[in-house]
Amino acid sequence: MKHTISVLVENEFGVLSRISGLFSGRGFNIESLSVAPTQDPDVSRMTLVTRGDDRILEQITKQLNKLISTIKVVDFTDEEFIERELALIKVATEAESRAEALRIVDIFRAKVIDVTPKSYTIEITGAPAKIDGILELLRPMGIKEVVRSGPVVIGRGAKRNWSA
Amino acid sequence: MELTGSQILLEALKLEGVDTVFGYPGGAVINIYDDLFESSIKHVLTRHEQAAVHAADGYARCTGKVGVAIATSGPGATNTITGIATAFMDSIPMVIITGQVPTPLIGNDAFQEADMVGITRPCTKHNFLVKDIRDLARTIKEAFYIARTGRPGPVLIDLPKDVQVSSHVFSYPETVNLRGYKPTYSGNIRQVEKAAKMILEAKKPVLYVGGGINLSAANDELLKLAEMTRIPVTTTLMAMSAFPQRHPLALGMLGMHGTFYANMAVTDCDLLIAIGARFDDRVTGRIDSFAEKAKVIHVDIDPTTIRKNVEVDLPIVGDLKDVLSKLTGCLLQKTELLEDLIDATEAWRGMVAEWKERHPMGYRSSKSVIKPQFVIEKIRELTEDNAIITTEVGQHQMWTAQFFQFTQPRTFLTSGGLGTMGFGLPAALGAQVAFPDRQVIDISGDGSFQMNSQELATLVQYQLPVKIAILNNNYLGMVRQWQQMFFDKRYSQTVMELPIDFIKLAEAYGATGLQASKVEDVEATIIQALETPGPVLMNFKVSREENVLPMVPAGKAIHEMVLAS
Ligand SMILES: Cc1ncc(C[n+]2csc(CCOP(=O)(O)OP(=O)(O)O)c2C)c(N)n1
Ligand SMILES: [Mg+2]
């Protein structure tokens, strides 16, 4: 099963390799990973998506917690959360398909952020499923390149999911 | 007052209670060595950095203190890796200090540069690269704290040369503040009460005890629990000296080379109480049939060990000393139920006794060739109870675990998790430095001995009276045993073709060498070695193709043992 885990870590040299090394060293897989500082500049947040049965997920969370640089681990799978991902998509556009591309962009509330005679570059944010959706519709036109950020998540409601 | 980085290091070591370090100098630590020259800290110069780390490890294992080793950058630092990984696998508290090239050169493939933080990340509990002298004192404080608390382990501090020579006011922090590291010491009392209940309801309970008992110094609590409940105790390789092996409740070791009765008891038990053990594959054999009928209680300070390899019915996270004393406290309040338990488990102890009688630990003795097990029994007989025994890795190690019958805590130092040949001699060296007046004996193999034999020089230089007993079968015996049993006796690269004259080797270093080739020589040789001052090497020519039995073949359940005939 897919799990989205948020890890708060000390914002210090080498932390990313501690986390990724933990995954590779123990044979856990990472589907996506994003890292950036939080409102506290000493703390970074990593959002990672991984897969595994309960036993593996239990090990992953425990092992993450065991790292000295880890402050908190939240497995969002058990919580109400909002998930967003950013994607930049370069599609080939011939004269006849340009209008169709714009219609799709419109339906998905995406944006065209760069235009050439032969291509559109589209920016879209949303849940990963939405991005999968637009890609599906754009595919027949010819997708040249896709850059996805991997999802970031935040808990629903007023409660803060961490206090460092 | 301002101190240089290397002075700060030494002052901090003193404040951490370090009076002895093991190490090897080089360009990137030359300033530290200059300050050590007139320091009150004793430095032991080994002949290889790996040995320095094993020596610090041996020192830590027998004292419970944090062992400290120092090496220079590059090759000196990479030489420490096997030592660090050995300590890591056995959860030994250590701080390793490596020199590093100056910070502006880091990443430039400078002379003798190695990315030690990168290399040691998977084999340390934590590691640090100190890039700013202002962080140095705090880092050392944190390193020692991390090494000795929670589940102990080795911590590496990589110290660039420019940080060693720059200056800063020295003030050592009194406390550490690591928001991501707060080990749980106190066992949850609810869980402990549940454990007590499960124990009181058991009919066939077994205590399965690991190295955590030594690390937590919970030997008395364990003994108390066992005696008050009369539950039989089986110990892992790491815990052979954690429970008195001559105790009527002792089942000896379990697992691949465990006793028949320990493996049968674990297979048949209805409650397995795992304490500071981690269900290693050498212990469990085929995992799905390990303690198949049992409910499992697992007590450990490290939550990751729980449910890592097996399902657990009742987990308790906490320091063993705390959990066990709460548990015995809990049980003591229920005297009647305790008496009932002892009655209800009478038949079980009878069963265990029957297994013991059916296949006791033993070997076929001989009058014509020296049996390695016999040498071990004789060493046991002729040494004091508090003698510290180290081993290398191989058959001799397993025989020592099987036959030595340890009675005192922290008297058996062996590389369990990593299984490092070459560990025993430097570990003995470290132990002898810690306890100059106790007997320290390295039970060694002819193969393993050659992995760190250069440490004879260190023993002689410091006049450390370590006694080395080589059980010489002229084979990489343990591998040969596997080849005999599973590879049709194809002894590929396990015959030590070149017979080494170990006696001459010992003498070349200035140590004493004693040869024992006949059964009648064994006792006299041991006595002479123990009476000879300084380091002594004993070379016992033992029966060559002796096997370690019982043995659970790889992939089999632990009750499917090959037994001694
Ligand atoms: C550093 C290292 N290399 C290889 C091994 C694999 N190994 C395990 S036991 C053994 C043979 C040890 O031979 P010896 O020291 O003579 O002991 P014996 O088994 O003969 O008692 C070997 C090669 C190991 N454990 N450690
Ligand atoms: Mg041998």
JSON list of N, CA, C and O in Angstrom, two decimals, chain B residues 359-394:
[
{"chain": "B", "resi": 359, "resn": "HIS", "atom": "N", "xyz": [20.50, -35.35, 25.31]},
{"chain": "B", "resi": 359, "resn": "HIS", "atom": "CA", "xyz": [21.64, -34.86, 24.52]},
{"chain": "B", "resi": 359, "resn": "HIS", "atom": "C", "xyz": [22.36, -33.75, 25.26]},
{"chain": "B", "resi": 359, "resn": "HIS", "atom": "O", "xyz": [22.21, -32.58, 24.94]},
{"chain": "B", "resi": 360, "resn": "PRO", "atom": "N", "xyz": [23.18, -34.12, 26.23]},
{"chain": "B", "resi": 360, "resn": "PRO", "atom": "CA", "xyz": [23.93, -33.08, 26.93]},
{"chain": "B", "resi": 360, "resn": "PRO", "atom": "C", "xyz": [24.99, -32.51, 25.99]},
{"chain": "B", "resi": 360, "resn": "PRO", "atom": "O", "xyz": [25.32, -33.13, 24.97]},
{"chain": "B", "resi": 361, "resn": "MET", "atom": "N", "xyz": [25.52, -31.33, 26.31]},
{"chain": "B", "resi": 361, "resn": "MET", "atom": "CA", "xyz": [26.63, -30.81, 25.52]},
{"chain": "B", "resi": 361, "resn": "MET", "atom": "C", "xyz": [27.82, -31.71, 25.75]},
{"chain": "B", "resi": 361, "resn": "MET", "atom": "O", "xyz": [28.16, -32.01, 26.90]},
{"chain": "B", "resi": 362, "resn": "GLY", "atom": "N", "xyz": [28.46, -32.11, 24.69]},
{"chain": "B", "resi": 362, "resn": "GLY", "atom": "CA", "xyz": [29.62, -32.97, 24.89]},
{"chain": "B", "resi": 362, "resn": "GLY", "atom": "C", "xyz": [30.39, -33.16, 23.62]},
{"chain": "B", "resi": 362, "resn": "GLY", "atom": "O", "xyz": [30.04, -32.60, 22.58]},
{"chain": "B", "resi": 363, "resn": "TYR", "atom": "N", "xyz": [31.44, -33.95, 23.72]},
{"chain": "B", "resi": 363, "resn": "TYR", "atom": "CA", "xyz": [32.25, -34.26, 22.54]},
{"chain": "B", "resi": 363, "resn": "TYR", "atom": "C", "xyz": [32.94, -35.56, 22.85]},
{"chain": "B", "resi": 363, "resn": "TYR", "atom": "O", "xyz": [33.04, -35.99, 24.01]},
{"chain": "B", "resi": 364, "resn": "ARG", "atom": "N", "xyz": [33.41, -36.22, 21.84]},
{"chain": "B", "resi": 364, "resn": "ARG", "atom": "CA", "xyz": [34.11, -37.48, 22.06]},
{"chain": "B", "resi": 364, "resn": "ARG", "atom": "C", "xyz": [35.55, -37.16, 22.47]},
{"chain": "B", "resi": 364, "resn": "ARG", "atom": "O", "xyz": [36.30, -36.57, 21.70]},
{"chain": "B", "resi": 365, "resn": "SER", "atom": "N", "xyz": [35.91, -37.56, 23.67]},
{"chain": "B", "resi": 365, "resn": "SER", "atom": "CA", "xyz": [37.27, -37.22, 24.12]},
{"chain": "B", "resi": 365, "resn": "SER", "atom": "C", "xyz": [38.28, -38.18, 23.49]},
{"chain": "B", "resi": 365, "resn": "SER", "atom": "O", "xyz": [37.91, -39.21, 22.95]},
{"chain": "B", "resi": 366, "resn": "SER", "atom": "N", "xyz": [39.52, -37.79, 23.56]},
{"chain": "B", "resi": 366, "resn": "SER", "atom": "CA", "xyz": [40.56, -38.58, 22.91]},
{"chain": "B", "resi": 366, "resn": "SER", "atom": "C", "xyz": [41.82, -38.57, 23.75]},
{"chain": "B", "resi": 366, "resn": "SER", "atom": "O", "xyz": [42.12, -37.60, 24.44]},
{"chain": "B", "resi": 367, "resn": "LYS", "atom": "N", "xyz": [42.53, -39.67, 23.69]},
{"chain": "B", "resi": 367, "resn": "LYS", "atom": "CA", "xyz": [43.81, -39.73, 24.40]},
{"chain": "B", "resi": 367, "resn": "LYS", "atom": "C", "xyz": [44.96, -39.47, 23.44]},
{"chain": "B", "resi": 367, "resn": "LYS", "atom": "O", "xyz": [46.08, -39.19, 23.87]},
{"chain": "B", "resi": 368, "resn": "SER", "atom": "N", "xyz": [44.68, -39.58, 22.15]},
{"chain": "B", "resi": 368, "resn": "SER", "atom": "CA", "xyz": [45.78, -39.48, 21.18]},
{"chain": "B", "resi": 368, "resn": "SER", "atom": "C", "xyz": [45.91, -38.10, 20.54]},
{"chain": "B", "resi": 368, "resn": "SER", "atom": "O", "xyz": [47.01, -37.66, 20.23]},
{"chain": "B", "resi": 369, "resn": "VAL", "atom": "N", "xyz": [44.76, -37.44, 20.32]},
{"chain": "B", "resi": 369, "resn": "VAL", "atom": "CA", "xyz": [44.87, -36.08, 19.76]},
{"chain": "B", "resi": 369, "resn": "VAL", "atom": "C", "xyz": [44.21, -35.09, 20.70]},
{"chain": "B", "resi": 369, "resn": "VAL", "atom": "O", "xyz": [43.28, -35.43, 21.43]},
{"chain": "B", "resi": 370, "resn": "ILE", "atom": "N", "xyz": [44.67, -33.85, 20.63]},
{"chain": "B", "resi": 370, "resn": "ILE", "atom": "CA", "xyz": [44.09, -32.81, 21.47]},
{"chain": "B", "resi": 370, "resn": "ILE", "atom": "C", "xyz": [42.76, -32.38, 20.87]},
{"chain": "B", "resi": 370, "resn": "ILE", "atom": "O", "xyz": [42.70, -31.94, 19.73]},
{"chain": "B", "resi": 371, "resn": "LYS", "atom": "N", "xyz": [41.71, -32.52, 21.66]},
{"chain": "B", "resi": 371, "resn": "LYS", "atom": "CA", "xyz": [40.42, -32.03, 21.20]},
{"chain": "B", "resi": 371, "resn": "LYS", "atom": "C", "xyz": [40.32, -30.55, 21.56]},
{"chain": "B", "resi": 371, "resn": "LYS", "atom": "O", "xyz": [40.62, -30.16, 22.71]},
{"chain": "B", "resi": 372, "resn": "PRO", "atom": "N", "xyz": [39.88, -29.73, 20.62]},
{"chain": "B", "resi": 372, "resn": "PRO", "atom": "CA", "xyz": [39.80, -28.29, 20.92]},
{"chain": "B", "resi": 372, "resn": "PRO", "atom": "C", "xyz": [38.88, -28.00, 22.10]},
{"chain": "B", "resi": 372, "resn": "PRO", "atom": "O", "xyz": [39.18, -27.11, 22.92]},
{"chain": "B", "resi": 373, "resn": "GLN", "atom": "N", "xyz": [37.80, -28.77, 22.20]},
{"chain": "B", "resi": 373, "resn": "GLN", "atom": "CA", "xyz": [36.88, -28.55, 23.32]},
{"chain": "B", "resi": 373, "resn": "GLN", "atom": "C", "xyz": [37.57, -28.83, 24.66]},
{"chain": "B", "resi": 373, "resn": "GLN", "atom": "O", "xyz": [37.29, -28.17, 25.65]},
{"chain": "B", "resi": 374, "resn": "PHE", "atom": "N", "xyz": [38.46, -29.80, 24.64]},
{"chain": "B", "resi": 374, "resn": "PHE", "atom": "CA", "xyz": [39.20, -30.16, 25.84]},
{"chain": "B", "resi": 374, "resn": "PHE", "atom": "C", "xyz": [40.09, -29.00, 26.29]},
{"chain": "B", "resi": 374, "resn": "PHE", "atom": "O", "xyz": [40.18, -28.68, 27.47]},
{"chain": "B", "resi": 375, "resn": "VAL", "atom": "N", "xyz": [40.72, -28.35, 25.32]},
{"chain": "B", "resi": 375, "resn": "VAL", "atom": "CA", "xyz": [41.58, -27.21, 25.65]},
{"chain": "B", "resi": 375, "resn": "VAL", "atom": "C", "xyz": [40.74, -26.12, 26.33]},
{"chain": "B", "resi": 375, "resn": "VAL", "atom": "O", "xyz": [41.14, -25.53, 27.34]},
{"chain": "B", "resi": 376, "resn": "ILE", "atom": "N", "xyz": [39.56, -25.89, 25.76]},
{"chain": "B", "resi": 376, "resn": "ILE", "atom": "CA", "xyz": [38.70, -24.85, 26.32]},
{"chain": "B", "resi": 376, "resn": "ILE", "atom": "C", "xyz": [38.27, -25.22, 27.75]},
{"chain": "B", "resi": 376, "resn": "ILE", "atom": "O", "xyz": [38.33, -24.39, 28.66]},
{"chain": "B", "resi": 377, "resn": "GLU", "atom": "N", "xyz": [37.91, -26.47, 27.95]},
{"chain": "B", "resi": 377, "resn": "GLU", "atom": "CA", "xyz": [37.53, -26.90, 29.31]},
{"chain": "B", "resi": 377, "resn": "GLU", "atom": "C", "xyz": [38.70, -26.73, 30.28]},
{"chain": "B", "resi": 377, "resn": "GLU", "atom": "O", "xyz": [38.51, -26.33, 31.43]},
{"chain": "B", "resi": 378, "resn": "LYS", "atom": "N", "xyz": [39.88, -27.04, 29.80]},
{"chain": "B", "resi": 378, "resn": "LYS", "atom": "CA", "xyz": [41.07, -26.93, 30.66]},
{"chain": "B", "resi": 378, "resn": "LYS", "atom": "C", "xyz": [41.37, -25.46, 30.99]},
{"chain": "B", "resi": 378, "resn": "LYS", "atom": "O", "xyz": [41.72, -25.13, 32.12]},
{"chain": "B", "resi": 379, "resn": "ILE", "atom": "N", "xyz": [41.23, -24.61, 29.98]},
{"chain": "B", "resi": 379, "resn": "ILE", "atom": "CA", "xyz": [41.46, -23.18, 30.25]},
{"chain": "B", "resi": 379, "resn": "ILE", "atom": "C", "xyz": [40.45, -22.71, 31.30]},
{"chain": "B", "resi": 379, "resn": "ILE", "atom": "O", "xyz": [40.79, -22.02, 32.25]},
{"chain": "B", "resi": 380, "resn": "ARG", "atom": "N", "xyz": [39.22, -23.15, 31.15]},
{"chain": "B", "resi": 380, "resn": "ARG", "atom": "CA", "xyz": [38.18, -22.79, 32.11]},
{"chain": "B", "resi": 380, "resn": "ARG", "atom": "C", "xyz": [38.58, -23.22, 33.52]},
{"chain": "B", "resi": 380, "resn": "ARG", "atom": "O", "xyz": [38.47, -22.46, 34.47]},
{"chain": "B", "resi": 381, "resn": "GLU", "atom": "N", "xyz": [39.05, -24.45, 33.58]},
{"chain": "B", "resi": 381, "resn": "GLU", "atom": "CA", "xyz": [39.40, -25.03, 34.88]},
{"chain": "B", "resi": 381, "resn": "GLU", "atom": "C", "xyz": [40.56, -24.29, 35.54]},
{"chain": "B", "resi": 381, "resn": "GLU", "atom": "O", "xyz": [40.58, -24.11, 36.75]},
{"chain": "B", "resi": 382, "resn": "LEU", "atom": "N", "xyz": [41.50, -23.85, 34.72]},
{"chain": "B", "resi": 382, "resn": "LEU", "atom": "CA", "xyz": [42.74, -23.33, 35.28]},
{"chain": "B", "resi": 382, "resn": "LEU", "atom": "C", "xyz": [42.76, -21.81, 35.43]},
{"chain": "B", "resi": 382, "resn": "LEU", "atom": "O", "xyz": [43.72, -21.25, 35.96]},
{"chain": "B", "resi": 383, "resn": "THR", "atom": "N", "xyz": [41.72, -21.14, 34.95]},
{"chain": "B", "resi": 383, "resn": "THR", "atom": "CA", "xyz": [41.70, -19.69, 35.08]},
{"chain": "B", "resi": 383, "resn": "THR", "atom": "C", "xyz": [40.72, -19.27, 36.17]},
{"chain": "B", "resi": 383, "resn": "THR", "atom": "O", "xyz": [39.88, -20.06, 36.62]},
{"chain": "B", "resi": 384, "resn": "GLU", "atom": "N", "xyz": [40.85, -18.02, 36.56]},
{"chain": "B", "resi": 384, "resn": "GLU", "atom": "CA", "xyz": [39.95, -17.50, 37.59]},
{"chain": "B", "resi": 384, "resn": "GLU", "atom": "C", "xyz": [38.58, -17.21, 36.99]},
{"chain": "B", "resi": 384, "resn": "GLU", "atom": "O", "xyz": [38.45, -17.01, 35.78]},
{"chain": "B", "resi": 385, "resn": "ASP", "atom": "N", "xyz": [37.59, -17.16, 37.88]},
{"chain": "B", "resi": 385, "resn": "ASP", "atom": "CA", "xyz": [36.21, -16.93, 37.40]},
{"chain": "B", "resi": 385, "resn": "ASP", "atom": "C", "xyz": [36.05, -15.59, 36.70]},
{"chain": "B", "resi": 385, "resn": "ASP", "atom": "O", "xyz": [35.20, -15.44, 35.85]},
{"chain": "B", "resi": 386, "resn": "ASN", "atom": "N", "xyz": [36.86, -14.61, 37.10]},
{"chain": "B", "resi": 386, "resn": "ASN", "atom": "CA", "xyz": [36.69, -13.29, 36.49]},
{"chain": "B", "resi": 386, "resn": "ASN", "atom": "C", "xyz": [37.63, -13.08, 35.30]},
{"chain": "B", "resi": 386, "resn": "ASN", "atom": "O", "xyz": [37.78, -11.96, 34.82]},
{"chain": "B", "resi": 387, "resn": "ALA", "atom": "N", "xyz": [38.28, -14.14, 34.85]},
{"chain": "B", "resi": 387, "resn": "ALA", "atom": "CA", "xyz": [39.13, -14.01, 33.67]},
{"chain": "B", "resi": 387, "resn": "ALA", "atom": "C", "xyz": [38.29, -13.53, 32.50]},
{"chain": "B", "resi": 387, "resn": "ALA", "atom": "O", "xyz": [37.13, -13.93, 32.34]},
{"chain": "B", "resi": 388, "resn": "ILE", "atom": "N", "xyz": [38.89, -12.67, 31.68]},
{"chain": "B", "resi": 388, "resn": "ILE", "atom": "CA", "xyz": [38.17, -12.17, 30.51]},
{"chain": "B", "resi": 388, "resn": "ILE", "atom": "C", "xyz": [38.61, -12.98, 29.30]},
{"chain": "B", "resi": 388, "resn": "ILE", "atom": "O", "xyz": [39.80, -13.12, 29.02]},
{"chain": "B", "resi": 389, "resn": "ILE", "atom": "N", "xyz": [37.63, -13.55, 28.62]},
{"chain": "B", "resi": 389, "resn": "ILE", "atom": "CA", "xyz": [37.91, -14.39, 27.46]},
{"chain": "B", "resi": 389, "resn": "ILE", "atom": "C", "xyz": [37.46, -13.65, 26.20]},
{"chain": "B", "resi": 389, "resn": "ILE", "atom": "O", "xyz": [36.31, -13.19, 26.12]},
{"chain": "B", "resi": 390, "resn": "THR", "atom": "N", "xyz": [38.35, -13.54, 25.23]},
{"chain": "B", "resi": 390, "resn": "THR", "atom": "CA", "xyz": [37.93, -13.03, 23.93]},
{"chain": "B", "resi": 390, "resn": "THR", "atom": "C", "xyz": [38.09, -14.17, 22.93]},
{"chain": "B", "resi": 390, "resn": "THR", "atom": "O", "xyz": [38.76, -15.15, 23.21]},
{"chain": "B", "resi": 391, "resn": "THR", "atom": "N", "xyz": [37.43, -14.03, 21.79]},
{"chain": "B", "resi": 391, "resn": "THR", "atom": "CA", "xyz": [37.65, -15.02, 20.74]},
{"chain": "B", "resi": 391, "resn": "THR", "atom": "C", "xyz": [37.76, -14.31, 19.40]},
{"chain": "B", "resi": 391, "resn": "THR", "atom": "O", "xyz": [37.39, -13.14, 19.26]},
{"chain": "B", "resi": 392, "resn": "GLU", "atom": "N", "xyz": [38.23, -15.05, 18.45]},
{"chain": "B", "resi": 392, "resn": "GLU", "atom": "CA", "xyz": [38.16, -14.63, 17.06]},
{"chain": "B", "resi": 392, "resn": "GLU", "atom": "C", "xyz": [36.84, -15.20, 16.52]},
{"chain": "B", "resi": 392, "resn": "GLU", "atom": "O", "xyz": [35.90, -15.39, 17.29]},
{"chain": "B", "resi": 393, "resn": "VAL", "atom": "N", "xyz": [36.81, -15.51, 15.23]},
{"chain": "B", "resi": 393, "resn": "VAL", "atom": "CA", "xyz": [35.57, -16.05, 14.68]},
{"chain": "B", "resi": 393, "resn": "VAL", "atom": "C", "xyz": [35.84, -17.37, 13.97]},
{"chain": "B", "resi": 393, "resn": "VAL", "atom": "O", "xyz": [36.81, -17.50, 13.23]},
{"chain": "B", "resi": 394, "resn": "GLY", "atom": "N", "xyz": [34.99, -18.33, 14.25]},
{"chain": "B", "resi": 394, "resn": "GLY", "atom": "CA", "xyz": [35.15, -19.65, 13.64]},
{"chain": "B", "resi": 394, "resn": "GLY", "atom": "C", "xyz": [34.73, -20.73, 14.62]},
{"chain": "B", "resi": 394, "resn": "GLY", "atom": "O", "xyz": [33.98, -20.47, 15.57]}
]
